[in-house]
Amino acid sequence: MKRMAKKGTGKLEGLCVLVLAAGEGTRMESSLPKVLHPAGGKPLVYYILRLANALKPSGIGIVVGHQADDVQKQTQDTARSHAFNRPLTFIRQKSPTGSGGAVLEAVPFLKKFQTAVVICGDTPLLTYETLYALVNYHREQKCQVTLLTAKLANPRGYGRIIRSPLGDVVKIVEESEASPKEAAINEVNSGAYCFETQLLMDALKEIKPTGPKREQYLTHALELIRSKGGRVTAFMSSTPEEVLGVNSRIQLSQVERVLNRRALDRLMLSGVTVVDPSHTYVDTDVEVERDTIIQPGVVLKGKTKIGRECKIGPYSYLEDTQVGNNCELRFTQAVAVRILEKSTVGPFANLRAGTVVGPRAKIGNFTEIKASRIGFGSKVPHLSYIGDTDIAEDVNVGAGTITCNFNGETKNKTVIRAKAFIGSNVNLVAPVTVGRGAKIGAGSTITEDVPDGVLAIARARQVNKS
Ligand code: UD1
Ligand code: CA
């Protein structure tokens, strides 16, 4: 039944998308508006905007109410930063009068369009293919309302679909109002609908407040339209997980799991080995190239990009980090870092923002690097802190070397030129420069620049007493 369609092939004139995002999200128990909660590294509203844009409607309306200013600003920023360029219209719902109340506020927007796709801001897993198929089905069947439904093993919390013997939809019954027999129905309302707007607008005026909060339920519009002779049908999704709505943090975690699995599937299908997908966490936008192997315990966040034939993990956390081809990273944390090709990092390394490593560099265990460059073929193999430092090529930094970049007031730079050799347990008190090919004796505390090619020793002479 489900039709597949390529993005952009659906020219749907007179179509708008209306997103409902004004609800209080009470069950989230949060001071953050529900649609701004992150999943897959993006606010939930991102997924809805992406979906709405993909349908190429003539307009997108977004009903905001609870914390409206925050939701509107973040939604605009998200649309801008992802180049979602369909026109957005924000509609204010002044009081939380229910999903029907939200659509009623949107009438001045809706009346400009013949057909409206209404979706909830809290169903981020809906796919373009399904929504496109819903609109197509609605048109082909010449319905006045078509709603997207799914059969769930556990329908708890969703509106149940009551069908006529011929299969048309008679009404939607919310769980709070369902009889035991109705509650046993496992076909549920996804909260996504396709309406002929004129009939919807007529019905909205007649929806009576109901339920414990005296809300106007959008779902009641369906029976009103049917009572006026309109045809109300359902289009059932073949992938029930798509309709998952986020009302609680438990459902948010379920959405996170599905988004993660989708991201992992995408990587695996493009030639990445994921050794244990159930213990690997990848954000929506992460890119990894062919023949890279991801071991368990890896978390890839934000705009992370990994090249070809890398070995990542076990246990690494990379955020907004770029890794070139043929790198190996074990038990590594890197945030806003660039690791260039054929470099190895870890185990137990912490690379901080602004760091550039490689190519062919080696960062070893218990090493922290902050805002520094570690040049071609250079090594910081053991137990070091390197901060605000520029290390050129073929430098060896001995175990336990520390750059003393902070004097209590300002941060200062260390420069280590090519082929320098820093002995073990050296303190480099910045600002300081170590010259090309210079050597520093183990245990030295270097406070003055070291010229090219010399050996510097700055430590107390040993005395053996008896
Ligand atoms: C709703 C449906 C239910 C469906 C489920 C799917 C109704 C009455 N029930 O229930 O049949 O199975 O979604 O996930 O619609 N909203 C506003 N303004 C308000 C109240 C809500 O804009 O005053 C928005 C919310 O932000 C949300 C949507 O409407 O995006 C649905 O509201 P919610 O409270 O989440 O309804 P559910 O109980 O999930
Ligand atoms: Ca909901």
Coordinates of C-alpha atoms and ligand atoms in Angstrom, one line a residue:
M1 CA 0.0 0.0 0.0
K2 CA 2.8 2.4 0.8
R3 CA 4.2 4.2 -2.2
M4 CA 7.7 5.3 -2.4
A5 CA 8.6 8.5 -4.0
K6 CA 11.8 10.4 -4.7
K7 CA 12.3 13.7 -3.0
G8 CA 11.0 16.6 -5.0
T9 CA 8.9 14.6 -7.4
G10 CA 5.7 15.6 -5.7
K11 CA 4.4 18.9 -7.0
L12 CA 1.5 19.5 -4.6
E13 CA -0.1 22.8 -5.4
G14 CA -2.2 24.4 -2.8
L15 CA -0.7 22.4 0.0
C16 CA 0.4 23.7 3.3
V17 CA 1.9 22.0 6.4
L18 CA 0.7 23.0 9.8
V19 CA 2.9 22.0 12.8
L20 CA 1.3 22.0 16.3
A21 CA 3.9 22.9 18.8
A22 CA 2.1 25.0 21.4
G23 CA 1.3 22.4 24.0
E24 CA 2.7 22.6 27.5
G25 CA 4.6 19.3 27.3
T26 CA 3.7 18.7 31.0
R27 CA 4.7 15.1 31.0
M28 CA 8.3 16.0 30.1
E29 CA 8.7 17.6 33.6
S30 CA 11.0 20.1 32.0
S31 CA 11.7 23.8 31.8
L32 CA 12.8 23.3 28.2
P33 CA 10.0 23.4 25.6
K34 CA 9.3 19.8 24.3
V35 CA 10.2 20.5 20.7
L36 CA 13.6 21.8 21.7
H37 CA 14.7 18.7 23.5
P38 CA 17.6 17.1 21.6
A39 CA 17.6 13.6 20.0
G40 CA 20.2 12.4 17.5
G41 CA 22.1 15.7 18.3
K42 CA 19.3 18.0 17.0
P43 CA 16.2 19.6 18.6
L44 CA 13.1 17.6 17.9
V45 CA 11.8 20.5 15.8
Y46 CA 14.6 19.9 13.3
Y47 CA 13.1 16.6 12.2
I48 CA 9.7 18.2 11.7
L49 CA 11.1 21.1 9.7
R50 CA 13.0 18.7 7.5
L51 CA 9.9 16.7 6.9
A52 CA 7.7 19.7 6.2
N53 CA 10.3 21.2 3.8
A54 CA 10.7 17.9 1.9
L55 CA 7.0 17.9 1.0
K56 CA 7.7 21.3 -0.8
P57 CA 4.4 22.9 0.4
S58 CA 3.5 26.4 -0.5
G59 CA 3.6 27.4 3.1
I60 CA 4.5 26.0 6.6
G61 CA 2.6 27.2 9.6
I62 CA 3.9 26.5 13.1
V63 CA 1.5 27.0 16.1
V64 CA 3.5 28.1 19.1
G65 CA 2.2 28.9 22.6
H66 CA 4.0 27.5 25.6
Q67 CA 7.3 29.4 25.8
A68 CA 6.5 30.7 22.4
D69 CA 9.4 33.2 22.0
D70 CA 12.0 30.5 22.7
V71 CA 10.3 28.0 20.4
Q72 CA 10.0 30.5 17.6
K73 CA 13.6 31.7 17.8
Q74 CA 15.1 28.2 18.0
T75 CA 12.8 27.1 15.1
Q76 CA 13.9 30.0 12.9
D77 CA 17.6 29.4 13.8
T78 CA 17.2 25.7 13.0
A79 CA 15.5 26.4 9.7
R80 CA 18.2 29.0 8.7
S81 CA 21.2 26.9 9.7
H82 CA 19.9 23.9 7.7
A83 CA 18.8 26.0 4.7
F84 CA 15.2 24.9 5.1
N85 CA 13.9 27.6 2.9
R86 CA 10.1 27.1 2.6
P87 CA 8.3 30.1 4.0
L88 CA 7.5 29.8 7.7
T89 CA 4.5 31.5 9.4
F90 CA 4.4 31.5 13.2
I91 CA 0.9 31.4 14.7
R92 CA 0.4 32.2 18.4
Q93 CA -2.0 30.2 20.5
K94 CA -2.5 32.3 23.6
S95 CA -3.9 29.7 25.9
P96 CA -3.5 25.9 25.9
T97 CA -7.0 25.1 24.5
G98 CA -5.9 21.8 23.0
S99 CA -4.9 20.5 19.6
G100 CA -8.2 21.7 18.1
G101 CA -7.7 25.1 19.7
A102 CA -4.3 25.3 18.1
V103 CA -5.6 24.6 14.6
L104 CA -8.5 27.1 15.2
E105 CA -5.9 29.8 15.8
A106 CA -4.3 28.9 12.5
V107 CA -7.5 29.5 10.4
P108 CA -6.2 32.8 8.9
F109 CA -3.2 30.8 7.6
L110 CA -5.1 27.7 6.6
K111 CA -7.7 29.5 4.5
K112 CA -5.0 30.3 1.9
F113 CA -4.6 26.7 1.0
Q114 CA -6.8 24.0 -0.4
T115 CA -5.2 21.1 1.5
A116 CA -3.4 21.0 4.8
V117 CA -1.1 18.4 6.3
V118 CA -1.3 18.8 10.0
I119 CA 1.5 17.2 12.1
C120 CA 2.5 17.3 15.7
G121 CA 5.8 18.8 16.7
D122 CA 6.5 15.8 18.9
T123 CA 6.5 13.0 16.3
P124 CA 10.1 13.3 14.9
L125 CA 10.3 9.8 13.4
L126 CA 7.7 10.4 10.6
T127 CA 9.3 9.9 7.2
Y128 CA 8.9 11.9 4.0
E129 CA 8.0 8.7 2.1
T130 CA 5.1 8.0 4.5
L131 CA 3.8 11.6 4.5
Y132 CA 4.1 11.8 0.8
A133 CA 2.1 8.6 0.4
L134 CA -0.5 9.9 2.9
V135 CA -1.1 13.0 0.7
N136 CA -1.2 11.0 -2.5
Y137 CA -3.7 8.5 -1.0
H138 CA -5.8 11.5 0.2
R139 CA -5.9 12.9 -3.3
E140 CA -6.5 9.6 -5.1
Q141 CA -9.3 8.6 -2.8
K142 CA -10.8 12.1 -3.0
C143 CA -11.2 12.1 0.8
Q144 CA -12.0 15.2 2.9
V145 CA -9.8 13.8 5.7
T146 CA -7.1 11.2 5.7
L147 CA -5.3 10.4 8.9
L148 CA -2.1 8.4 9.3
T149 CA -2.5 5.5 11.6
A150 CA -0.4 2.6 12.8
K151 CA -1.0 -0.7 14.6
L152 CA 1.0 -0.8 17.8
A153 CA 1.6 -3.8 20.1
N154 CA 1.1 -1.4 23.0
P155 CA -1.3 1.4 22.0
R156 CA -1.3 3.0 25.4
G157 CA -1.6 6.8 25.5
Y158 CA -2.7 7.2 21.8
G159 CA -6.1 7.9 20.4
R160 CA -7.8 4.7 19.1
I161 CA -9.3 4.5 15.6
I162 CA -12.9 3.4 15.4
R163 CA -13.7 2.2 11.9
S164 CA -17.0 1.6 10.2
P165 CA -17.7 -1.9 8.8
L166 CA -16.6 -0.5 5.4
G167 CA -13.3 0.6 6.8
D168 CA -13.9 4.4 6.9
V169 CA -13.0 6.2 10.1
V170 CA -16.0 6.9 12.3
K171 CA -14.1 8.7 15.1
I172 CA -11.0 8.8 17.2
V173 CA -11.4 8.0 20.9
E174 CA -8.7 9.3 23.3
E175 CA -7.6 6.8 25.9
S176 CA -9.1 8.9 28.7
E177 CA -12.5 8.6 27.1
A178 CA -12.3 5.0 25.7
S179 CA -14.5 2.1 26.9
P180 CA -12.6 -1.1 27.7
K181 CA -13.6 -2.4 24.2
E182 CA -12.3 0.7 22.5
A183 CA -9.1 0.7 24.6
A184 CA -8.4 -2.8 23.3
I185 CA -8.2 -1.5 19.7
N186 CA -4.5 -1.3 18.7
E187 CA -4.8 0.9 15.6
V188 CA -3.8 4.4 16.8
N189 CA -3.9 8.0 15.6
S190 CA -0.4 9.2 14.7
G191 CA -1.4 12.9 15.0
A192 CA -0.6 13.4 11.3
Y193 CA -3.6 14.2 9.0
C194 CA -4.4 15.5 5.6
F195 CA -7.5 17.8 5.5
E196 CA -9.4 19.7 2.9
T197 CA -9.1 23.0 4.7
Q198 CA -12.6 24.4 4.1
L199 CA -14.3 21.5 5.8
L200 CA -11.7 21.5 8.6
M201 CA -12.4 25.2 9.3
D202 CA -16.1 24.7 9.4
A203 CA -15.7 21.8 11.8
L204 CA -13.3 23.6 14.1
K205 CA -16.0 26.1 15.1
E206 CA -18.1 23.3 16.5
I207 CA -15.6 21.4 18.5
K208 CA -16.7 21.4 22.2
P209 CA -14.3 21.5 25.1
T210 CA -13.8 18.1 26.6
G211 CA -11.6 16.0 28.9
P212 CA -10.1 16.9 32.3
K213 CA -8.5 20.1 31.0
R214 CA -11.6 21.2 29.0
E215 CA -9.6 21.1 25.7
Q216 CA -10.8 21.2 22.1
Y217 CA -9.6 18.0 20.6
L218 CA -8.6 18.2 16.9
T219 CA -9.6 14.6 16.7
H220 CA -13.3 15.6 17.2
A221 CA -13.1 17.5 13.8
L222 CA -13.2 14.1 12.1
E223 CA -16.5 13.0 13.3
L224 CA -18.0 16.4 12.6
I225 CA -16.7 16.3 9.0
R226 CA -18.1 12.8 8.7
S227 CA -21.5 13.9 10.1
K228 CA -21.7 16.5 7.3
G229 CA -21.1 13.8 4.7
G230 CA -17.3 14.2 4.3
R231 CA -15.3 11.1 3.7
V232 CA -12.8 10.3 6.5
T233 CA -10.3 7.6 5.8
A234 CA -7.1 6.2 7.4
F235 CA -3.8 5.4 5.7
M236 CA -1.9 2.9 7.8
S237 CA 1.9 3.2 8.1
S238 CA 3.8 0.0 7.4
T239 CA 6.5 1.0 9.9
P240 CA 4.7 1.6 13.2
E241 CA 7.8 3.1 15.0
E242 CA 7.4 6.2 12.8
V243 CA 4.4 7.4 14.7
L244 CA 6.1 7.4 18.1
G245 CA 5.1 10.6 19.9
V246 CA 7.3 12.2 22.5
N247 CA 5.2 12.9 25.6
S248 CA 7.7 11.8 28.3
R249 CA 11.4 11.3 28.7
I250 CA 10.9 7.6 28.3
Q251 CA 9.5 8.2 24.8
L252 CA 12.3 10.6 24.1
S253 CA 14.8 7.8 24.8
Q254 CA 12.8 5.5 22.4
V255 CA 13.1 8.2 19.7
E256 CA 16.8 8.5 20.4
R257 CA 17.2 4.8 20.0
V258 CA 15.4 4.8 16.6
L259 CA 17.4 7.8 15.3
N260 CA 20.6 6.1 16.4
R261 CA 19.7 2.9 14.6
R262 CA 18.8 4.9 11.5
A263 CA 22.2 6.7 11.5
L264 CA 24.1 3.4 12.1
D265 CA 22.1 1.7 9.3
R266 CA 23.0 4.5 7.0
L267 CA 26.7 4.2 7.9
M268 CA 26.8 0.4 7.5
L269 CA 25.0 0.5 4.2
S270 CA 27.7 2.9 3.0
G271 CA 30.5 0.6 3.9
V272 CA 31.4 1.2 7.5
T273 CA 31.8 -1.7 9.9
V274 CA 30.0 -1.2 13.2
V275 CA 31.1 -4.1 15.4
D276 CA 28.2 -3.7 17.9
P277 CA 25.4 -1.4 16.9
S278 CA 23.7 -1.7 20.2
H279 CA 26.7 -0.1 21.9
T280 CA 27.5 2.6 19.4
Y281 CA 26.0 6.1 19.4
V282 CA 25.9 8.3 16.3
D283 CA 24.2 11.6 15.7
T284 CA 22.1 12.3 12.7
D285 CA 24.7 14.4 10.7
V286 CA 27.8 12.3 11.4
E287 CA 29.7 11.2 8.3
V288 CA 32.1 8.2 8.1
E289 CA 33.7 6.9 5.0
R290 CA 34.2 3.4 3.6
D291 CA 36.1 0.6 5.4
T292 CA 36.4 2.4 8.7
I293 CA 35.8 0.1 11.6
I294 CA 33.9 1.3 14.7
Q295 CA 34.4 -0.7 17.8
P296 CA 31.9 -0.8 20.7
G297 CA 31.6 2.1 23.1
V298 CA 32.0 4.8 20.5
V299 CA 30.0 8.0 20.6
L300 CA 30.1 10.3 17.5
K301 CA 28.4 13.6 18.1
G302 CA 27.5 16.8 16.2
K303 CA 29.4 17.5 12.9
T304 CA 32.0 14.7 13.3
K305 CA 33.5 13.5 10.1
I306 CA 35.7 10.4 9.8
G307 CA 37.7 9.4 6.7
R308 CA 38.4 6.0 5.1
E309 CA 40.0 2.9 6.7
C310 CA 40.2 4.3 10.2
K311 CA 39.9 2.3 13.4
I312 CA 37.8 4.1 16.0
G313 CA 37.4 2.8 19.5
P314 CA 36.8 0.9 21.6
Y315 CA 35.4 3.6 23.8
S316 CA 35.9 7.0 22.1
Y317 CA 33.9 10.2 22.3
L318 CA 34.3 12.5 19.3
E319 CA 32.3 15.7 19.0
D320 CA 32.5 18.1 16.1
T321 CA 35.8 16.4 15.2
Q322 CA 37.4 15.6 11.8
V323 CA 39.5 12.5 11.4
G324 CA 41.5 11.9 8.2
N325 CA 42.0 8.6 6.4
N326 CA 43.9 5.7 8.1
C327 CA 43.8 7.0 11.6
E328 CA 43.5 4.9 14.8
L329 CA 41.8 6.3 17.9
R330 CA 41.4 4.2 21.1
F331 CA 39.8 5.4 24.3
T332 CA 40.0 8.9 23.1
Q333 CA 38.0 12.0 23.8
A334 CA 38.2 14.8 21.2
V335 CA 36.0 17.9 20.9
A336 CA 36.3 20.4 18.1
V337 CA 39.6 18.8 16.9
R338 CA 41.2 17.9 13.6
I339 CA 43.2 14.7 13.4
L340 CA 45.0 14.4 10.1
E341 CA 45.7 11.2 8.2
K342 CA 47.7 8.3 9.5
S343 CA 47.8 9.6 13.1
T344 CA 47.2 7.4 16.1
V345 CA 45.7 8.7 19.4
G346 CA 45.2 7.0 22.7
P347 CA 44.6 5.0 24.7
F348 CA 43.2 7.5 27.2
A349 CA 43.9 10.8 25.4
N350 CA 42.0 14.0 25.8
L351 CA 42.1 16.3 22.8
R352 CA 40.5 19.7 23.4
A353 CA 39.1 22.4 21.2
G354 CA 41.3 23.9 18.5
T355 CA 43.8 21.1 18.4
V356 CA 45.2 19.8 15.1
V357 CA 47.1 16.6 15.2
G358 CA 49.2 15.2 12.3
P359 CA 49.5 13.9 9.7
R360 CA 51.3 10.8 10.9
A361 CA 51.4 12.1 14.5
K362 CA 51.2 10.0 17.6
I363 CA 49.4 11.0 20.8
G364 CA 49.8 8.4 23.5
N365 CA 48.3 7.5 26.8
F366 CA 47.3 10.0 29.6
T367 CA 48.0 13.0 27.4
E368 CA 45.9 16.2 27.3
I369 CA 46.2 18.5 24.4
K370 CA 44.5 21.9 24.3
A371 CA 44.4 24.4 21.4
S372 CA 47.7 23.1 20.0
R373 CA 49.2 21.9 16.7
I374 CA 51.1 18.6 16.8
G375 CA 52.9 18.6 13.4
F376 CA 53.8 15.9 10.8
G377 CA 55.3 12.8 12.4
S378 CA 55.6 14.3 15.9
K379 CA 55.0 12.3 19.0
V380 CA 53.6 13.0 22.4
P381 CA 53.5 9.5 23.6
H382 CA 53.1 9.5 27.4
L383 CA 51.6 11.5 30.3
S384 CA 51.8 15.0 29.0
Y385 CA 49.9 18.3 29.1
I386 CA 50.4 20.4 26.0
G387 CA 48.4 23.7 25.9
D388 CA 48.5 26.7 23.5
T389 CA 51.5 25.1 21.8
D390 CA 52.8 24.9 18.2
I391 CA 54.8 21.8 17.6
A392 CA 56.4 21.5 14.2
E393 CA 57.3 18.2 12.4
D394 CA 59.4 15.3 13.7
V395 CA 59.4 16.5 17.3
N396 CA 59.6 14.0 20.2
V397 CA 58.1 15.0 23.5
G398 CA 59.3 12.9 26.4
A399 CA 57.1 11.3 29.0
G400 CA 55.6 13.6 31.6
T401 CA 56.4 16.9 29.7
I402 CA 54.2 19.8 30.7
T403 CA 53.7 23.1 29.0
C404 CA 53.2 25.7 31.7
N405 CA 50.9 27.9 29.7
F406 CA 49.1 29.7 32.5
N407 CA 50.8 32.1 34.9
G408 CA 47.7 32.7 37.0
E409 CA 46.6 35.7 34.8
T410 CA 47.2 35.0 31.1
K411 CA 47.6 32.1 28.8
N412 CA 51.0 32.0 26.9
K413 CA 52.3 30.2 23.9
T414 CA 55.0 27.6 23.5
V415 CA 56.7 27.0 20.2
I416 CA 58.7 23.9 19.5
R417 CA 60.5 23.8 16.2
A418 CA 61.1 20.9 13.9
K419 CA 63.2 17.9 15.0
A420 CA 63.5 19.1 18.6
F421 CA 63.9 16.5 21.3
I422 CA 62.3 17.2 24.6
G423 CA 63.5 14.8 27.4
S424 CA 61.2 13.3 30.0
N425 CA 59.6 15.3 32.7
V426 CA 60.4 18.7 31.3
N427 CA 58.5 21.9 32.2
L428 CA 58.3 24.5 29.4
V429 CA 57.3 27.8 31.1
A430 CA 55.5 29.8 28.4
P431 CA 56.0 32.0 26.6
V432 CA 59.0 30.1 25.3
T433 CA 60.5 28.8 22.1
V434 CA 62.6 25.6 21.6
G435 CA 64.7 25.9 18.5
R436 CA 65.0 23.6 15.5
G437 CA 66.9 20.4 16.4
A438 CA 67.4 21.5 20.0
K439 CA 67.5 19.0 22.8
I440 CA 66.3 19.5 26.4
G441 CA 67.7 17.3 29.2
A442 CA 65.3 15.3 31.3
G443 CA 63.8 17.0 34.3
S444 CA 64.6 20.6 33.1
T445 CA 62.4 23.6 33.8
I446 CA 62.9 25.8 30.7
T447 CA 62.1 29.5 31.3
E448 CA 64.1 31.0 28.5
D449 CA 64.2 30.4 24.7
V450 CA 66.4 27.6 23.5
P451 CA 68.3 28.4 20.3
D452 CA 68.4 26.0 17.3
G453 CA 70.6 22.9 17.7
V454 CA 71.7 23.3 21.3
L455 CA 71.3 21.1 24.3
A456 CA 69.6 22.9 27.2
I457 CA 69.8 21.5 30.7
A458 CA 68.0 23.4 33.6
R459 CA 68.0 21.3 36.7
A460 CA 70.0 21.2 39.9
R461 CA 73.2 19.1 39.8
Q462 CA 73.0 15.8 41.7
V463 CA 74.7 15.6 45.0
N464 CA 75.3 12.2 46.6
K465 CA 75.6 12.5 50.4
S466 CA 76.3 9.9 52.9
Ligands
UD1_1 C1 -2.6 13.5 20.4 C2 -3.9 13.0 19.8 C3 -4.0 11.5 19.8 C4 -2.8 10.9 19.1 C5 -1.5 11.5 19.6 C6 -0.3 11.1 18.6 C7 -5.5 14.8 20.4 C8 -6.6 15.2 21.2 N1 -5.0 13.6 20.6 O1 -2.5 13.1 21.8 O2 -5.2 11.1 19.3 O3 -2.8 9.5 19.2 O4 -1.5 12.9 19.6 O5 0.9 11.4 19.1 O6 -5.1 15.6 19.5 N2 -0.9 21.2 21.1 C9 -1.0 22.5 20.9 N3 -1.8 23.3 21.7 C10 -2.5 22.8 22.7 C11 -2.3 21.4 23.0 C12 -1.5 20.6 22.2 O7 -0.4 23.1 20.0 O8 -3.2 23.5 23.4 C13 0.0 20.4 20.3 C14 1.2 19.8 21.1 O9 2.3 20.7 21.1 C15 1.4 18.5 20.3 C16 0.1 18.2 19.7 O10 -0.7 19.3 19.8 O11 2.4 18.7 19.3 C17 -0.6 17.0 20.4 O12 -0.8 17.3 21.8 P1 -0.4 16.3 22.9 O13 -0.8 16.9 24.2 O14 1.0 15.8 22.7 O15 -1.5 15.2 22.6 P2 -1.4 13.6 22.8 O16 -1.9 13.3 24.1 O17 -0.1 13.1 22.5
CA2 CA 1.9 13.9 21.9

